[in-house]
Short mmCIF file of C-alpha atoms in Angstrom, two decimals:
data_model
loop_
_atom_site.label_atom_id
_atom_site.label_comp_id
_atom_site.label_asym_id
_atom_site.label_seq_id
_atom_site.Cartn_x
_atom_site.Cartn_y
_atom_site.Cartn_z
CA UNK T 1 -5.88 -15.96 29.42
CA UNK T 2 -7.22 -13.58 26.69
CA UNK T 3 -5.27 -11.02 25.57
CA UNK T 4 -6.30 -7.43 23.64
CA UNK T 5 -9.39 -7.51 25.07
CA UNK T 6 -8.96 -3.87 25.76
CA UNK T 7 -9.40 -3.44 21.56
CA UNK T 8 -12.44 -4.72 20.13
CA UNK T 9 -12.55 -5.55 16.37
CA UNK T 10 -15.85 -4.13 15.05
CA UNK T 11 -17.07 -4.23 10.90
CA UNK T 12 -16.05 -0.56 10.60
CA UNK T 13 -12.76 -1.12 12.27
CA UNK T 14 -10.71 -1.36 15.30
CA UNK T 15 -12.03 0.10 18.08
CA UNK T 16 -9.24 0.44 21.23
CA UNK T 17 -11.43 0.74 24.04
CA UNK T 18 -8.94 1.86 26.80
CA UNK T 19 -7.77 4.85 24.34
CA UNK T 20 -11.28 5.90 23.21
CA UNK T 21 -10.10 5.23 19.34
CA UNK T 22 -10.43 3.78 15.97
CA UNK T 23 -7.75 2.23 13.96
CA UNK T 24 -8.53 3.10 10.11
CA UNK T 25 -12.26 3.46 10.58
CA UNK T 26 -14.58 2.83 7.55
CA UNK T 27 -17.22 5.48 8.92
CA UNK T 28 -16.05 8.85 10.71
CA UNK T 29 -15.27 8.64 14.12
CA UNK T 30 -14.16 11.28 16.88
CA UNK T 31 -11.02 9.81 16.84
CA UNK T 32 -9.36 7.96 14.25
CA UNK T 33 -5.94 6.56 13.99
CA UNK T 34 -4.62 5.85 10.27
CA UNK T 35 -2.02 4.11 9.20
CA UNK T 36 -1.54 5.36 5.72
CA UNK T 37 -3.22 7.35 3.39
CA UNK T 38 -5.27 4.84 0.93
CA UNK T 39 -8.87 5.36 0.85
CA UNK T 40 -9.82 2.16 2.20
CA UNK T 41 -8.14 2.98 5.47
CA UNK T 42 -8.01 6.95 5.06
CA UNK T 43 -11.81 8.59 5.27
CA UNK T 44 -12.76 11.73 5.37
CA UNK T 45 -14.92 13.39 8.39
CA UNK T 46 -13.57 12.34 11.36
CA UNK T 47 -13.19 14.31 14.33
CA UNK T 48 -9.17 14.07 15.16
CA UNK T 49 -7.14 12.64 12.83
CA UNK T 50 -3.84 10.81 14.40
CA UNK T 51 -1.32 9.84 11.44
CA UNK T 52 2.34 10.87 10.70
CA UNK T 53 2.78 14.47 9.03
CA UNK T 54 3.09 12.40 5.77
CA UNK T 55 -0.18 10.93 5.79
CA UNK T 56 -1.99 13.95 7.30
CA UNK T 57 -0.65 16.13 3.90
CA UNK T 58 -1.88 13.12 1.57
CA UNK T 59 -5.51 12.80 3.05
CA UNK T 60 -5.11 17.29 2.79
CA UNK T 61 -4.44 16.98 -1.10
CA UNK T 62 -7.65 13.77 -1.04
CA UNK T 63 -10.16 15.37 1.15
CA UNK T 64 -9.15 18.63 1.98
CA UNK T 65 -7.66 20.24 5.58
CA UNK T 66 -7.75 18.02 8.27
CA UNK T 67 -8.36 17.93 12.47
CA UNK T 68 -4.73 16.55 12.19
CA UNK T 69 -2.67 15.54 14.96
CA UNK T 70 0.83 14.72 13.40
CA UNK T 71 2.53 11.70 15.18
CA UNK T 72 6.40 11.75 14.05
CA UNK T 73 7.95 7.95 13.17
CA UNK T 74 9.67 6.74 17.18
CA UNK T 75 7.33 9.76 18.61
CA UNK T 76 4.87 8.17 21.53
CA UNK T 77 1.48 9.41 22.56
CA UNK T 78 -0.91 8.82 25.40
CA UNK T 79 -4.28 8.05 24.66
CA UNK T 80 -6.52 7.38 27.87
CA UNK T 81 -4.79 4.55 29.55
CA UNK T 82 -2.96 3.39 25.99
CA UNK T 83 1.06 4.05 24.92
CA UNK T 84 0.84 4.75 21.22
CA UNK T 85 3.53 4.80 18.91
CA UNK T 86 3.97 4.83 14.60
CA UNK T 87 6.58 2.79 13.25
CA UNK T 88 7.20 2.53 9.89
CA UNK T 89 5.15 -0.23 7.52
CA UNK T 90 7.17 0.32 4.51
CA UNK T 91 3.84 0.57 2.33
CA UNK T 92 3.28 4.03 0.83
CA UNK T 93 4.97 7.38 1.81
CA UNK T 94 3.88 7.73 6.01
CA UNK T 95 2.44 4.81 6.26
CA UNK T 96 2.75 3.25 9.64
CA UNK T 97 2.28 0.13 11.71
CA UNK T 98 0.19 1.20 14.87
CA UNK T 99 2.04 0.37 18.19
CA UNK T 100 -0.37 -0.06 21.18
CA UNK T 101 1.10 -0.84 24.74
CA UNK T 102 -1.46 -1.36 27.39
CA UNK T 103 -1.31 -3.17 30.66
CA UNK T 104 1.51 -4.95 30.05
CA UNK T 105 0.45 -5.93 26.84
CA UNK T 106 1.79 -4.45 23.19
CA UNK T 107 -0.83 -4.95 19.97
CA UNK T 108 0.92 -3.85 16.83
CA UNK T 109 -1.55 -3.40 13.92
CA UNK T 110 0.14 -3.63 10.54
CA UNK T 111 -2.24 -1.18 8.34
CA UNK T 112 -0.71 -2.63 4.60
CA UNK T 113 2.62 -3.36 4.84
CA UNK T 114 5.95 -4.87 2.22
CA UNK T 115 9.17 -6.14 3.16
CA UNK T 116 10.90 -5.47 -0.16
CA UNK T 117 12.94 -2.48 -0.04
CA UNK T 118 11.38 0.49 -1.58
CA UNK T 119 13.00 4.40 -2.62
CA UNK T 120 10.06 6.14 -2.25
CA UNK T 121 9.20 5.06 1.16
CA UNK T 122 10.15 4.23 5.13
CA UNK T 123 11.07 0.53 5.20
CA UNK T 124 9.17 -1.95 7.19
CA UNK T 125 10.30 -2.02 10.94
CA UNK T 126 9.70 -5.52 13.02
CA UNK T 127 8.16 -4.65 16.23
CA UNK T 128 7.76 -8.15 18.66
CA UNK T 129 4.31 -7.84 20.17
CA UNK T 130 1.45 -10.24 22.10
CA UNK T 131 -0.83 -9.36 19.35
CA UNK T 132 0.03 -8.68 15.89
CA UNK T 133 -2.94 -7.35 13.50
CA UNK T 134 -1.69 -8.55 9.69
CA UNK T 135 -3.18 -7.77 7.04
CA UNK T 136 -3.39 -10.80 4.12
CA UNK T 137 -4.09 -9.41 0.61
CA UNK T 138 -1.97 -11.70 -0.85
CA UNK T 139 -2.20 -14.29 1.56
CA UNK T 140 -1.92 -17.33 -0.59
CA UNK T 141 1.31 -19.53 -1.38
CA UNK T 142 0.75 -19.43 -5.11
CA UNK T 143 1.92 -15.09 -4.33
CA UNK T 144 5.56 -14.66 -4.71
CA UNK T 145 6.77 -11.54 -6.13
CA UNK T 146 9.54 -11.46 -8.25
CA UNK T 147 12.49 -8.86 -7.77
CA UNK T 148 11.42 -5.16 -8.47
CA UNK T 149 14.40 -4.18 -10.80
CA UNK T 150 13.51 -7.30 -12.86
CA UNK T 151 10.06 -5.90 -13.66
CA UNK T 152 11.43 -2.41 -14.30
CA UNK T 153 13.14 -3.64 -16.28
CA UNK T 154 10.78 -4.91 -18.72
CA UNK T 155 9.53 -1.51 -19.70
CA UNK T 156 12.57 -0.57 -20.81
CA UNK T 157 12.77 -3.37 -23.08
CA UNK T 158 10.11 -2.98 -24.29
CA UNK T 159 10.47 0.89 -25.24
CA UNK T 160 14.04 -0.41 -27.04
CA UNK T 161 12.61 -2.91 -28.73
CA UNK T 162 9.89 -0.66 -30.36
CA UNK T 163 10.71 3.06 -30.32
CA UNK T 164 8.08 3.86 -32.51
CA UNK T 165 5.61 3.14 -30.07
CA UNK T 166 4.78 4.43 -26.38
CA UNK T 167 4.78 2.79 -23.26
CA UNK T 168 1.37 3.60 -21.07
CA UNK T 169 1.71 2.03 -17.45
CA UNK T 170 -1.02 2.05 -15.61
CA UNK T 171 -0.34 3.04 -11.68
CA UNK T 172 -2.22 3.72 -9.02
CA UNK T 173 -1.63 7.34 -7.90
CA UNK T 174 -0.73 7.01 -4.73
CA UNK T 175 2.51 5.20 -4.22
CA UNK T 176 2.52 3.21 -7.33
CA UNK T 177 2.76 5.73 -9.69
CA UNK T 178 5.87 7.57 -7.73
CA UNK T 179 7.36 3.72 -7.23
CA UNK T 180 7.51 3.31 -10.64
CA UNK T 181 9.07 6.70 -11.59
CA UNK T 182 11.57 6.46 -8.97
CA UNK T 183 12.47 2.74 -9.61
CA UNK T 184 13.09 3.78 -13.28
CA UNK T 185 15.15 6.65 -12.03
CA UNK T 186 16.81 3.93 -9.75
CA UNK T 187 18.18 1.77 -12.86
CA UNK T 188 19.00 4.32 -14.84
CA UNK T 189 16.17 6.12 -17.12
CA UNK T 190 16.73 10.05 -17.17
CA UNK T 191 14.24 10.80 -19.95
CA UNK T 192 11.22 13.18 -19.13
CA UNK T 193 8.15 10.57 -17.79
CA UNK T 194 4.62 11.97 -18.92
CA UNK T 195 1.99 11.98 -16.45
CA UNK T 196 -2.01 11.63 -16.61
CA UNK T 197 -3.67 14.86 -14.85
CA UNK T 198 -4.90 12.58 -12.26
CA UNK T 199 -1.56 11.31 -11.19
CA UNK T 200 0.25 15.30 -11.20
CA UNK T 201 -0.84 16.11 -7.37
CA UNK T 202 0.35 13.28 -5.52
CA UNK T 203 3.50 13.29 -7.42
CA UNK T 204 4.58 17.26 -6.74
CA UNK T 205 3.52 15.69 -3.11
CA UNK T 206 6.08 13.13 -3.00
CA UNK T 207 8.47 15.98 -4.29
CA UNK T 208 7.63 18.06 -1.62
CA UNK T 209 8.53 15.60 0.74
CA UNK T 210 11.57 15.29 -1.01
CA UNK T 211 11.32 11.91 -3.38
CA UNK T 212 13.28 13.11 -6.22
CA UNK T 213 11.20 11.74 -9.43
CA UNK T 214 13.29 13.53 -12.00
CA UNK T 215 11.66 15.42 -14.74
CA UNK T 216 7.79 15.22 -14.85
CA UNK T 217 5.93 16.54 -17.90
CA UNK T 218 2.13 16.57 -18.54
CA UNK T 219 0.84 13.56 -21.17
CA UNK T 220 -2.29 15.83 -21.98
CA UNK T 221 -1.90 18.08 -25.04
CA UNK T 222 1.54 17.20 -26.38
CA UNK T 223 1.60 15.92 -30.05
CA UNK T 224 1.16 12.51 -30.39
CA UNK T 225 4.36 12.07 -32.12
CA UNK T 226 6.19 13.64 -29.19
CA UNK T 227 5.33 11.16 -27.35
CA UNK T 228 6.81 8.40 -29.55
CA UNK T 229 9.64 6.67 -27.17
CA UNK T 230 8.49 7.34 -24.58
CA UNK T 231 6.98 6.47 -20.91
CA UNK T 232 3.24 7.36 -19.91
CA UNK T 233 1.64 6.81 -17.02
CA UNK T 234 -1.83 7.14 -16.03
CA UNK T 235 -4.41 5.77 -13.45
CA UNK T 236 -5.46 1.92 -14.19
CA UNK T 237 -8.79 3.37 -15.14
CA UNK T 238 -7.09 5.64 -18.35
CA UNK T 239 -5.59 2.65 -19.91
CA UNK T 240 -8.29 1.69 -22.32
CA UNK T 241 -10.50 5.25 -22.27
CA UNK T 242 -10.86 7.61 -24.87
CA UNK T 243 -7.78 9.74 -23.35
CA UNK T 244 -5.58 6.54 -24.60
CA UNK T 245 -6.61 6.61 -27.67
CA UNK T 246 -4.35 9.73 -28.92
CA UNK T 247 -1.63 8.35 -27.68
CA UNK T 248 1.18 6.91 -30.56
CA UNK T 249 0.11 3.09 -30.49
CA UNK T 250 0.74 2.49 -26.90
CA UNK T 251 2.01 -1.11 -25.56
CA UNK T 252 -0.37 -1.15 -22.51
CA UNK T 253 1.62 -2.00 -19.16
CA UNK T 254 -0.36 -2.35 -15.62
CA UNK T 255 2.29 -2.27 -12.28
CA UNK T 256 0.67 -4.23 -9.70
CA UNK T 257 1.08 -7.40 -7.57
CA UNK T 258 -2.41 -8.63 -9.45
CA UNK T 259 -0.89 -9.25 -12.58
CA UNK T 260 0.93 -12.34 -11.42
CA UNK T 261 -3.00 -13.47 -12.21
CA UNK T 262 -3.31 -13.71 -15.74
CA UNK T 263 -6.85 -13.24 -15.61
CA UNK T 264 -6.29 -10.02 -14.39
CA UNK T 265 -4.72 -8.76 -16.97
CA UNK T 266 -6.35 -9.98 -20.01
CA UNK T 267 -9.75 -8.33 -17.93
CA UNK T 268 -7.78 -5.23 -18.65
CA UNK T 269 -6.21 -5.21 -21.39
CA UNK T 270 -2.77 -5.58 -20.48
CA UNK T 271 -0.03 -6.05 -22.93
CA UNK T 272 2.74 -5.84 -20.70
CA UNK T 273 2.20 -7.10 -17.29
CA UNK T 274 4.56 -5.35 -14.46
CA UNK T 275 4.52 -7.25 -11.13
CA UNK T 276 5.25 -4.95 -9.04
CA UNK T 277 3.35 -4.80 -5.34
CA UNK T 278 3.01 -2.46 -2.17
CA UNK T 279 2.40 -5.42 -0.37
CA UNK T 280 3.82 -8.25 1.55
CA UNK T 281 3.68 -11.67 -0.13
CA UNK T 282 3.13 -14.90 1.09
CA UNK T 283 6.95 -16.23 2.30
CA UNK T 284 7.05 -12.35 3.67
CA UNK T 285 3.82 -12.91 5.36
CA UNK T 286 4.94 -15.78 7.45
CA UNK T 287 8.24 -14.93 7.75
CA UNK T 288 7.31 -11.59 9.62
CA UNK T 289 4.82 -13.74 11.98
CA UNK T 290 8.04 -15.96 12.70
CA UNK T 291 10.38 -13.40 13.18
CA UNK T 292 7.83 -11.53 15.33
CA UNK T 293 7.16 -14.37 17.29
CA UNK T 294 3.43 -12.96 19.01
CA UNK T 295 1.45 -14.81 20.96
CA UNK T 296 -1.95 -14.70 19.02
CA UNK T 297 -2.01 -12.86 14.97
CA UNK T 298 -5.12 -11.51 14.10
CA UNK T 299 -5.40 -11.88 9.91
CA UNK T 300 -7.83 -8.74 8.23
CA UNK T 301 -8.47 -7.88 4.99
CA UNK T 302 -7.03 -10.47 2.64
CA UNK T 303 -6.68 -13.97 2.06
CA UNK T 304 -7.48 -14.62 5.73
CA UNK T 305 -8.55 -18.49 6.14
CA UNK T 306 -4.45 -19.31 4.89
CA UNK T 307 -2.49 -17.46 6.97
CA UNK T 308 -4.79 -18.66 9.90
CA UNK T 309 -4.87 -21.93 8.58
CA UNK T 310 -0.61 -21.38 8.28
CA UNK T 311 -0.56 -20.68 12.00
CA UNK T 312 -2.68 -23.21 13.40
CA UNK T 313 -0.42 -25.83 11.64
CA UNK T 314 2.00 -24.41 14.13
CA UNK T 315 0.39 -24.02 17.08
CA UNK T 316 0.08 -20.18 16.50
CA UNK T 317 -3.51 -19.00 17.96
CA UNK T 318 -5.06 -16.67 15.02
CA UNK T 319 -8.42 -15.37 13.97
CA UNK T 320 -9.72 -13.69 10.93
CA UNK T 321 -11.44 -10.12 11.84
CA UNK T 322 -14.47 -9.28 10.04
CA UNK T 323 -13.71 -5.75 9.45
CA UNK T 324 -15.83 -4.17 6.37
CA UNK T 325 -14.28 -1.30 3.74
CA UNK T 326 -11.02 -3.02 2.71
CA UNK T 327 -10.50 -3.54 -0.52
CA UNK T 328 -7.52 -4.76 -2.81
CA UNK T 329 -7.52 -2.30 -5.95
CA UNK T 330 -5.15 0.05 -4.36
CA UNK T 331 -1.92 -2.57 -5.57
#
C-alpha cells in the first residue's frame, strides 16, 4: 500500500493536498507552512503564513509584517481534513518539525534539524511517524561533528595566545552568530563581543525572546586598537572585505559544519576553522531514522543518494524528493 499520498512533493515544495498547503514553499503560496526562519525555507509573499510566534517575528525583522498565524510548540491545528502540529527541530530559534496526521496516517517533515544540544534554541523532539521527511545536508559518513565546547574553545586560545591581535568569526546571522555568542557565554567569556551591523537585528531578536547574549557592542567605528583582544563577528561575506581591513590584524575564524572540508576554508580564507553546525550529522542522521522507526523516509535537500542508499541496505523504503530552493550556505 502507498502511504502520504495525500502530500505530493512538487520542485517548489511540499504540497499537502488534503490541507490545501505548502510546507516551506520556494514561490508564494496562499498558504504556507514554515518550519524555521532561513531564507531557503522562509519566503516572502505568501498569503497565510503558519509558523511558531518565533519564526513569524524573524521572517517580520527579514521581510517585513506578515499574514501570520502563530502555531505555539504542542499547539494542534486543523487544516481541511489534516491534524497539524509544530514540534521542536532543535535548528534555529522556532524552528519546527511539521507534524501531519491524516487518515490514520502521521508524516513528520523535519525542516533542518540537530541533535546536539544547543542554548539558544528548542531541542530536537523524536516524533515516530509512517513517513518521515529528512533533510540530508550532511548526509555523508565522512560528516561527524566534533563536540561544540571543543570548538569554542579554540577561539579562546587563540585570543590568549595572541592578544595583540583580534579574533573575526565569521557567522551566519541567523542562529550562528547568537550560537556562538551564547556558547562563549556558556564556557565562560564575559568580555563585550563586537558585532558587524548586519548581525545587530537578529541578535536584539534573540534578546527579545529572552537568549541572554551578554554585552553586545557595535565593531563599526571603534578604534582599531580598542579592538585589540578581542572577539568580532561578522557575516561570512565581511571576512575578507574592505570593512576587515581596519580591524587590528585579525586571525580569521569561520563557525560552520563546512569547515570540516578543508577546501572550504582555504576558498575563504580561513585561519581558524570552527566546526560548529546547525545541523544533524551523519551517525545523527541514521540514528534518528532508527530510533523513529517509520515505515518509508523521504531524504530532501542534501546528500540524498546516502541516506537512501543507508536505508535500502536495511530494508527501509526511501526516496530522494526533487524539491528546488534549498541550499546549504545557511551552516
Amino acid at each position: 500500500m502507498n502511504i502520504g499520498r495525500w502530500i505530493e512533493p512538487r520542485p517548489e515544495g511540499i504540497y499537502v493536498r488534503a490541507g490545501d498547503a505548502w510546507i516551506d514553499p520556494s514561490q508564494p503560496k496562499p498558504r504556507a507552512l514554515v518550519t524555521h526562519g532561513h531564507a531557503d525555507h522562509a519566503r516572502g509573499g505568501h498569503g497565510e503564513v503558519w509558523a511558531t510566534p518565533e519564526t513569524l517575528a524573524i521572517m517580520g525583522v527579514r521581510y517585513g509584517p506578515q499574514a501570520g498565524r502563530p502555531v505555539a510548540y504542542g499547539e494542534t491545528i486543523r487544516l481541511g481534513d489534516v491534524e497539524i502540529g509544530f514540534v521542536p527541530a532543535g535548528h534555529v530559534l522556532g524552528s519546527a518539525q511539521i507534524v501531519l496526521d491524516h487518515g490514520g496516517e502521521r508524516v513528520v517533515v523535519s525542516g533542518d534539524y540537530k541533535r546536539r544540544p544547543d542554548p539558544t534554541c528548542a531541542p530536537f523532539q523524536p516524533v515516530p511517524c509512517d513517513v518521515f521527511v529528512t533533510e540530508a545536508t550532511f548526509g555523508l559518513p565522512v560528516f561527524r561533528h566534533p563536540e561544540p565546547q571543543h570548538e569554542i574553545a579554540k577561539l579562546l586560545a587563540a585570543l590568549r595566545a595572541e592578544p595583540e591581535r583580534c579574533i573575526l568569526v565569521g557567522a551566519y546571522a541567523l542562529g550562528k552568530a547568537q550560537r556562538v555568542i551564547r556558547e562563549l557565554r556558556d564556557i565562560g567569556f564575559d568580555d563585550p563581543i563586537y558585532l558587524h551591523g548586519a548581525l545587530q537585528r537578529l541578535c536584539d531578536l534573540y534578546v527579545e525572546q529572552g537568549v541572554d547574549l551578554g554585552e553586545l557592542r557595535p565593531a563599526t567605528g571603534v578604534a582599531k586598537g580598542e579592538l585589540a583582544g578581542r572577539i568580532v563577528m561578522s557575516p561570512p561575506g565581511a571576512l575578507n572585505d574592505r570593512w576587515s581591513r581596519r580591524l587590528p590584524d585579525p586571525v580569521t575564524a569561520m563557525a560552520s559544519g563546512w569547515m570540516r572540508v578543508r577546501q572550504r576554508a582555504r576558498q575563504r580564507n580561513v585561519e581558524l576553522p570552527i566546526i560548529l553546525s546547525d545541523h544533524a550529522d551523519w551517525d545523527e542522521l541514521t540514528d534518528t531514522i532508527l530510533e523513529l522507526a517509520p515505515r518509508e523516509v523521504w531524504v530532501t535537500h542534501g546528500r540524498e543518494d546516502a541516506l537512501v542508499h543507508w536505508c535500502a541496505q536495511r530494508q527501509i523504503k526511501a526516496r530522494a524528493l526533487d524539491l528546488v530552493g534549498f541550499d546549504d550556505e545557511d551552516d
